[in-house]
mmCIF file of C-alpha atoms and ligand atoms in Angstrom:
data_model
loop_
_atom_site.group_PDB
_atom_site.id
_atom_site.type_symbol
_atom_site.label_atom_id
_atom_site.label_comp_id
_atom_site.label_asym_id
_atom_site.label_seq_id
_atom_site.Cartn_x
_atom_site.Cartn_y
_atom_site.Cartn_z
ATOM 1 C CA MET A 440 -2.313 14.649 -24.573
ATOM 2 C CA SER A 441 -4.671 16.496 -22.193
ATOM 3 C CA ALA A 442 -3.614 18.024 -18.863
ATOM 4 C CA PRO A 443 -4.126 15.896 -15.737
ATOM 5 C CA SER A 444 -7.598 16.406 -14.298
ATOM 6 C CA MET A 445 -6.946 14.995 -10.822
ATOM 7 C CA ILE A 446 -4.401 15.614 -8.067
ATOM 8 C CA LEU A 447 -2.956 12.801 -5.994
ATOM 9 C CA PHE A 448 -1.567 13.897 -2.638
ATOM 10 C CA TYR A 449 1.294 11.587 -2.114
ATOM 11 C CA SER A 450 4.494 10.613 -0.365
ATOM 12 C CA PRO A 451 6.702 8.183 -2.285
ATOM 13 C CA ALA A 452 7.596 6.103 0.788
ATOM 14 C CA SER A 453 3.977 5.388 1.767
ATOM 15 C CA PRO A 454 2.988 1.827 0.773
ATOM 16 C CA PHE A 455 -0.646 2.951 0.524
ATOM 17 C CA VAL A 456 0.308 5.672 -1.943
ATOM 18 C CA ARG A 457 2.404 3.164 -3.862
ATOM 19 C CA LYS A 458 -0.606 0.867 -4.173
ATOM 20 C CA VAL A 459 -2.566 3.662 -5.849
ATOM 21 C CA MET A 460 0.410 4.507 -8.082
ATOM 22 C CA VAL A 461 0.766 0.862 -9.157
ATOM 23 C CA VAL A 462 -2.963 0.766 -9.983
ATOM 24 C CA LEU A 463 -2.528 3.937 -12.076
ATOM 25 C CA HIS A 464 0.343 2.310 -13.988
ATOM 26 C CA GLU A 465 -1.338 -1.066 -14.409
ATOM 27 C CA THR A 466 -4.514 0.588 -15.766
ATOM 28 C CA GLY A 467 -2.757 3.111 -18.018
ATOM 29 C CA GLN A 468 -4.046 6.170 -16.176
ATOM 30 C CA THR A 469 -0.875 7.880 -14.925
ATOM 31 C CA GLU A 470 -1.398 10.876 -17.185
ATOM 32 C CA ARG A 471 -4.785 11.654 -15.658
ATOM 33 C CA VAL A 472 -3.159 12.497 -12.332
ATOM 34 C CA ALA A 473 -0.794 15.258 -11.187
ATOM 35 C CA LEU A 474 1.242 14.403 -8.102
ATOM 36 C CA GLN A 475 1.435 16.723 -5.148
ATOM 37 C CA SER A 476 4.051 15.674 -2.666
ATOM 38 C CA VAL A 477 3.246 16.097 1.032
ATOM 39 C CA ASN A 478 5.642 15.647 3.890
ATOM 40 C CA LEU A 479 3.306 14.203 6.465
ATOM 41 C CA THR A 480 3.686 12.522 9.834
ATOM 42 C CA PRO A 481 1.069 11.958 12.568
ATOM 43 C CA VAL A 482 2.499 14.967 14.430
ATOM 44 C CA SER A 483 2.975 17.322 11.452
ATOM 45 C CA PRO A 484 -0.325 17.765 9.586
ATOM 46 C CA VAL A 485 -0.463 19.552 6.217
ATOM 47 C CA ALA A 486 -3.204 22.219 6.066
ATOM 48 C CA GLU A 487 -3.932 21.872 2.329
ATOM 49 C CA LEU A 488 -4.387 18.138 2.668
ATOM 50 C CA ASN A 489 -7.090 18.594 5.289
ATOM 51 C CA GLN A 490 -9.428 20.410 2.850
ATOM 52 C CA GLY A 491 -12.150 17.901 2.014
ATOM 53 C CA ASN A 492 -10.099 15.278 3.875
ATOM 54 C CA PRO A 493 -10.514 16.169 7.564
ATOM 55 C CA ALA A 494 -8.476 13.208 8.785
ATOM 56 C CA GLY A 495 -5.594 14.420 6.595
ATOM 57 C CA LYS A 496 -5.015 11.001 5.037
ATOM 58 C CA ILE A 497 -2.656 10.128 2.219
ATOM 59 C CA PRO A 498 -3.216 9.028 -0.397
ATOM 60 C CA ALA A 499 -6.028 11.441 -1.206
ATOM 61 C CA LEU A 500 -7.296 12.088 -4.729
ATOM 62 C CA ARG A 501 -8.794 15.479 -5.581
ATOM 63 C CA LEU A 502 -11.128 15.097 -8.538
ATOM 64 C CA ALA A 503 -11.720 17.721 -11.244
ATOM 65 C CA ASP A 504 -14.894 18.902 -9.480
ATOM 66 C CA GLY A 505 -13.019 19.461 -6.211
ATOM 67 C CA ASN A 506 -14.335 16.391 -4.406
ATOM 68 C CA VAL A 507 -11.660 14.451 -2.516
ATOM 69 C CA LEU A 508 -11.494 10.663 -2.307
ATOM 70 C CA HIS A 509 -9.643 8.816 0.428
ATOM 71 C CA ASP A 510 -8.273 6.347 1.449
ATOM 72 C CA SER A 511 -6.287 3.996 -0.825
ATOM 73 C CA ARG A 512 -9.077 1.388 -0.948
ATOM 74 C CA VAL A 513 -11.638 3.926 -2.137
ATOM 75 C CA ILE A 514 -9.214 5.484 -4.646
ATOM 76 C CA CYS A 515 -8.207 2.085 -6.081
ATOM 77 C CA GLU A 516 -11.843 1.103 -6.510
ATOM 78 C CA TYR A 517 -12.612 4.452 -8.174
ATOM 79 C CA LEU A 518 -9.684 4.126 -10.589
ATOM 80 C CA ASP A 519 -10.541 0.525 -11.365
ATOM 81 C CA LEU A 520 -13.959 1.615 -12.598
ATOM 82 C CA GLN A 521 -12.380 4.144 -14.978
ATOM 83 C CA HIS A 522 -10.454 1.951 -17.427
ATOM 84 C CA VAL A 523 -11.388 -0.541 -20.112
ATOM 85 C CA GLY A 524 -8.926 -3.360 -19.353
ATOM 86 C CA ASN A 525 -9.434 -6.346 -17.060
ATOM 87 C CA PRO A 526 -10.703 -5.195 -13.664
ATOM 88 C CA LEU A 527 -8.145 -5.298 -10.857
ATOM 89 C CA ILE A 528 -11.012 -5.782 -8.389
ATOM 90 C CA PRO A 529 -13.436 -8.501 -9.475
ATOM 91 C CA ARG A 530 -16.810 -6.886 -10.001
ATOM 92 C CA GLU A 531 -18.930 -9.645 -8.496
ATOM 93 C CA GLY A 532 -19.143 -13.113 -7.027
ATOM 94 C CA TRP A 533 -17.086 -14.733 -4.283
ATOM 95 C CA SER A 534 -13.819 -13.767 -5.981
ATOM 96 C CA ARG A 535 -14.622 -10.090 -5.314
ATOM 97 C CA TRP A 536 -14.925 -10.619 -1.559
ATOM 98 C CA HIS A 537 -12.021 -13.032 -1.429
ATOM 99 C CA ARG A 538 -9.590 -10.788 -3.313
ATOM 100 C CA LEU A 539 -10.688 -7.741 -1.291
ATOM 101 C CA THR A 540 -10.111 -9.703 1.926
ATOM 102 C CA LEU A 541 -6.596 -10.647 0.786
ATOM 103 C CA ALA A 542 -6.037 -6.976 -0.069
ATOM 104 C CA SER A 543 -7.237 -6.078 3.432
ATOM 105 C CA LEU A 544 -4.669 -8.446 4.948
ATOM 106 C CA ALA A 545 -1.991 -6.760 2.846
ATOM 107 C CA ASP A 546 -3.212 -3.382 4.153
ATOM 108 C CA ALA A 547 -2.986 -4.726 7.714
ATOM 109 C CA VAL A 548 0.654 -5.712 7.122
ATOM 110 C CA MET A 549 1.319 -2.203 5.772
ATOM 111 C CA ASP A 550 -0.464 -0.630 8.750
ATOM 112 C CA ALA A 551 1.585 -2.640 11.229
ATOM 113 C CA ALA A 552 4.821 -1.781 9.405
ATOM 114 C CA VAL A 553 4.001 1.946 9.222
ATOM 115 C CA LEU A 554 3.042 1.991 12.912
ATOM 116 C CA THR A 555 6.317 0.252 13.739
ATOM 117 C CA ARG A 556 8.153 2.861 11.703
ATOM 118 C CA TYR A 557 6.442 5.692 13.587
ATOM 119 C CA GLU A 558 7.132 4.049 16.924
ATOM 120 C CA THR A 559 10.816 3.420 16.214
ATOM 121 C CA PHE A 560 11.626 6.521 14.154
ATOM 122 C CA LEU A 561 9.368 9.311 15.407
ATOM 123 C CA ARG A 562 8.607 8.549 19.018
ATOM 124 C CA PRO A 563 11.272 9.692 21.477
ATOM 125 C CA GLN A 564 13.332 6.708 22.629
ATOM 126 C CA ASP A 565 12.325 6.986 26.288
ATOM 127 C CA LYS A 566 8.627 6.747 25.345
ATOM 128 C CA ARG A 567 8.881 3.632 23.157
ATOM 129 C CA TRP A 568 6.742 0.634 24.031
ATOM 130 C CA ASP A 569 8.595 -2.546 23.102
ATOM 131 C CA SER A 570 5.643 -4.919 23.651
ATOM 132 C CA TRP A 571 3.531 -2.823 21.307
ATOM 133 C CA ILE A 572 6.241 -2.925 18.618
ATOM 134 C CA GLU A 573 6.558 -6.697 19.098
ATOM 135 C CA ALA A 574 2.767 -7.101 18.700
ATOM 136 C CA GLN A 575 2.876 -5.159 15.396
ATOM 137 C CA GLN A 576 5.724 -7.354 14.185
ATOM 138 C CA ASP A 577 3.772 -10.491 15.148
ATOM 139 C CA LYS A 578 0.910 -9.203 13.026
ATOM 140 C CA ILE A 579 3.298 -8.794 10.096
ATOM 141 C CA ARG A 580 4.698 -12.314 10.590
ATOM 142 C CA ARG A 581 1.213 -13.860 10.743
ATOM 143 C CA GLY A 582 0.148 -12.033 7.594
ATOM 144 C CA LEU A 583 3.227 -13.114 5.653
ATOM 145 C CA ALA A 584 2.886 -16.716 6.874
ATOM 146 C CA SER A 585 -0.709 -16.756 5.636
ATOM 147 C CA PHE A 586 0.308 -15.451 2.190
ATOM 148 C CA GLU A 587 3.060 -18.093 2.009
ATOM 149 C CA GLN A 588 1.095 -21.077 3.275
ATOM 150 C CA GLU A 589 -2.434 -20.439 2.032
ATOM 151 C CA HIS A 590 -2.483 -17.909 -0.791
ATOM 152 C CA ILE A 591 0.628 -18.111 -2.935
ATOM 153 C CA ALA A 592 -1.182 -19.769 -5.877
ATOM 154 C CA GLU A 593 -3.884 -17.093 -5.797
ATOM 155 C CA LEU A 594 -1.308 -14.311 -5.694
ATOM 156 C CA SER A 595 0.448 -15.873 -8.679
ATOM 157 C CA ALA A 596 -2.804 -16.142 -10.649
ATOM 158 C CA ALA A 597 -3.305 -12.419 -11.300
ATOM 159 C CA PHE A 598 -1.569 -9.127 -10.533
ATOM 160 C CA ASP A 599 -4.785 -7.660 -9.195
ATOM 161 C CA ILE A 600 -5.686 -5.597 -6.119
ATOM 162 C CA ALA A 601 -4.671 -8.400 -3.735
ATOM 163 C CA ALA A 602 -1.318 -9.066 -5.407
ATOM 164 C CA ILE A 603 -0.597 -5.337 -5.762
ATOM 165 C CA GLY A 604 -1.271 -4.852 -2.050
ATOM 166 C CA VAL A 605 1.005 -7.724 -1.031
ATOM 167 C CA ALA A 606 3.769 -6.521 -3.370
ATOM 168 C CA CYS A 607 3.582 -2.982 -1.951
ATOM 169 C CA ALA A 608 3.587 -4.322 1.622
ATOM 170 C CA LEU A 609 6.723 -6.379 0.917
ATOM 171 C CA GLY A 610 8.381 -3.421 -0.766
ATOM 172 C CA TYR A 611 7.730 -1.329 2.334
ATOM 173 C CA LEU A 612 9.149 -4.016 4.627
ATOM 174 C CA ASP A 613 12.327 -4.029 2.524
ATOM 175 C CA LEU A 614 12.476 -0.224 2.711
ATOM 176 C CA ARG A 615 11.817 0.306 6.419
ATOM 177 C CA MET A 616 12.418 -3.049 8.106
ATOM 178 C CA PRO A 617 15.316 -4.506 6.085
ATOM 179 C CA ASP A 618 16.437 -6.692 9.014
ATOM 180 C CA LEU A 619 13.119 -8.521 9.316
ATOM 181 C CA GLY A 620 14.465 -11.436 7.245
ATOM 182 C CA TRP A 621 11.050 -12.372 5.851
ATOM 183 C CA ARG A 622 12.509 -14.151 2.806
ATOM 184 C CA GLU A 623 14.036 -16.960 4.884
ATOM 185 C CA GLN A 624 10.656 -17.796 6.428
ATOM 186 C CA GLN A 625 8.657 -17.292 3.228
ATOM 187 C CA PRO A 626 10.660 -18.659 0.248
ATOM 188 C CA LYS A 627 7.664 -19.002 -2.090
ATOM 189 C CA LEU A 628 6.560 -15.445 -1.355
ATOM 190 C CA ALA A 629 10.162 -14.307 -1.919
ATOM 191 C CA ALA A 630 10.274 -15.987 -5.355
ATOM 192 C CA TRP A 631 6.893 -14.492 -6.277
ATOM 193 C CA TYR A 632 8.014 -11.029 -5.150
ATOM 194 C CA ALA A 633 11.297 -11.273 -7.076
ATOM 195 C CA GLU A 634 9.229 -11.722 -10.217
ATOM 196 C CA VAL A 635 6.481 -9.137 -9.667
ATOM 197 C CA SER A 636 8.882 -6.474 -8.453
ATOM 198 C CA GLN A 637 10.301 -6.424 -12.004
ATOM 199 C CA ARG A 638 6.991 -5.276 -13.466
ATOM 200 C CA ALA A 639 7.174 -1.790 -14.987
ATOM 201 C CA SER A 640 4.536 -0.543 -12.494
ATOM 202 C CA MET A 641 6.570 -1.755 -9.524
ATOM 203 C CA ARG A 642 9.877 -0.438 -10.841
ATOM 204 C CA ALA A 643 8.401 2.977 -11.658
ATOM 205 C CA THR A 644 7.089 3.295 -8.093
ATOM 206 C CA ASP A 645 9.997 1.748 -6.168
ATOM 207 C CA PRO A 646 10.839 4.346 -3.474
ATOM 208 C CA SER A 647 14.441 3.185 -3.402
ATOM 209 C CA LEU A 648 14.768 3.890 -7.164
ATOM 210 C CA THR A 649 12.817 7.164 -7.354
HETATM 211 C C1 BEZ B 1174 7.545 6.474 5.579
HETATM 212 O O1 BEZ B 1174 8.388 7.348 5.324
HETATM 213 O O2 BEZ B 1174 7.861 5.345 5.967
HETATM 214 C C2 BEZ B 1174 6.093 6.820 5.383
HETATM 215 C C3 BEZ B 1174 5.747 8.047 4.810
HETATM 216 C C4 BEZ B 1174 4.413 8.364 4.650
HETATM 217 C C5 BEZ B 1174 3.419 7.466 5.031
HETATM 218 C C6 BEZ B 1174 3.776 6.229 5.571
HETATM 219 C C7 BEZ B 1174 5.114 5.920 5.750
#
C-alpha cells in the first residue's frame, strides 16, 4: 500500500467535507488521501488553509504537485474522474446536467443549514436576525419538499452525486437542526434516508459516530 499522495483539509461536521469523504469511500480512494483537520469558522481563519486557497474554503484538496482544489463540487468531479467504477457524475447528456442540478439543490440546503448554524451558534445573541434565519429555514423546507415530491424516484435510482449530496444535507440537518422535524413532512425522503444512511460510506463518515 503506497502513502497517500493528497491532503484533504477537513472538518468532520462540515456536510461539504462529508460529501467529498463519501465520494472517496464510494469510489475506493480513501487511501489516496491524508486528512488534515482544521478548526475553521468565518471569524477564525486558518493560515495554512489559505495557501493556494485564498478564500480559505473547506474542503480543499492539496494534490501531490502542490496545487489546491476547492470547493466540494470541484473536488468531487476531480475524484470521480480518477476511478474505474461507474461514474458518480454522469459524463454526458441531459442526465449530467439534471443530476448536477439536483446536487446543487442539495448544496443549497447545506448552505442554508450552515448559515443558520453560524447565525444561531456563533453570532452574539443581541445581533441575531430572526427574519434572516427564517428565510434560510424556508429555503431548506422548499428544497426538502422538492426532493420529496418531485425527485424521490431519481434519488432512489442511484447513489450518485445527487443522492450523496441529499444524504449529506439530511445528515447535517439531523446533527445541527434536530428539532426541524423534516421526517414528518417528508416521509418518502425519510424512508430513503433510513436506507442510504446504512451504507458503509455514510456510516464511516457520520459525524455523530466518528
Ligand atoms: C459545523 O460545525 O456545523 C460546521 C463545521 C465546519 C463547516 C461547516 C459546519
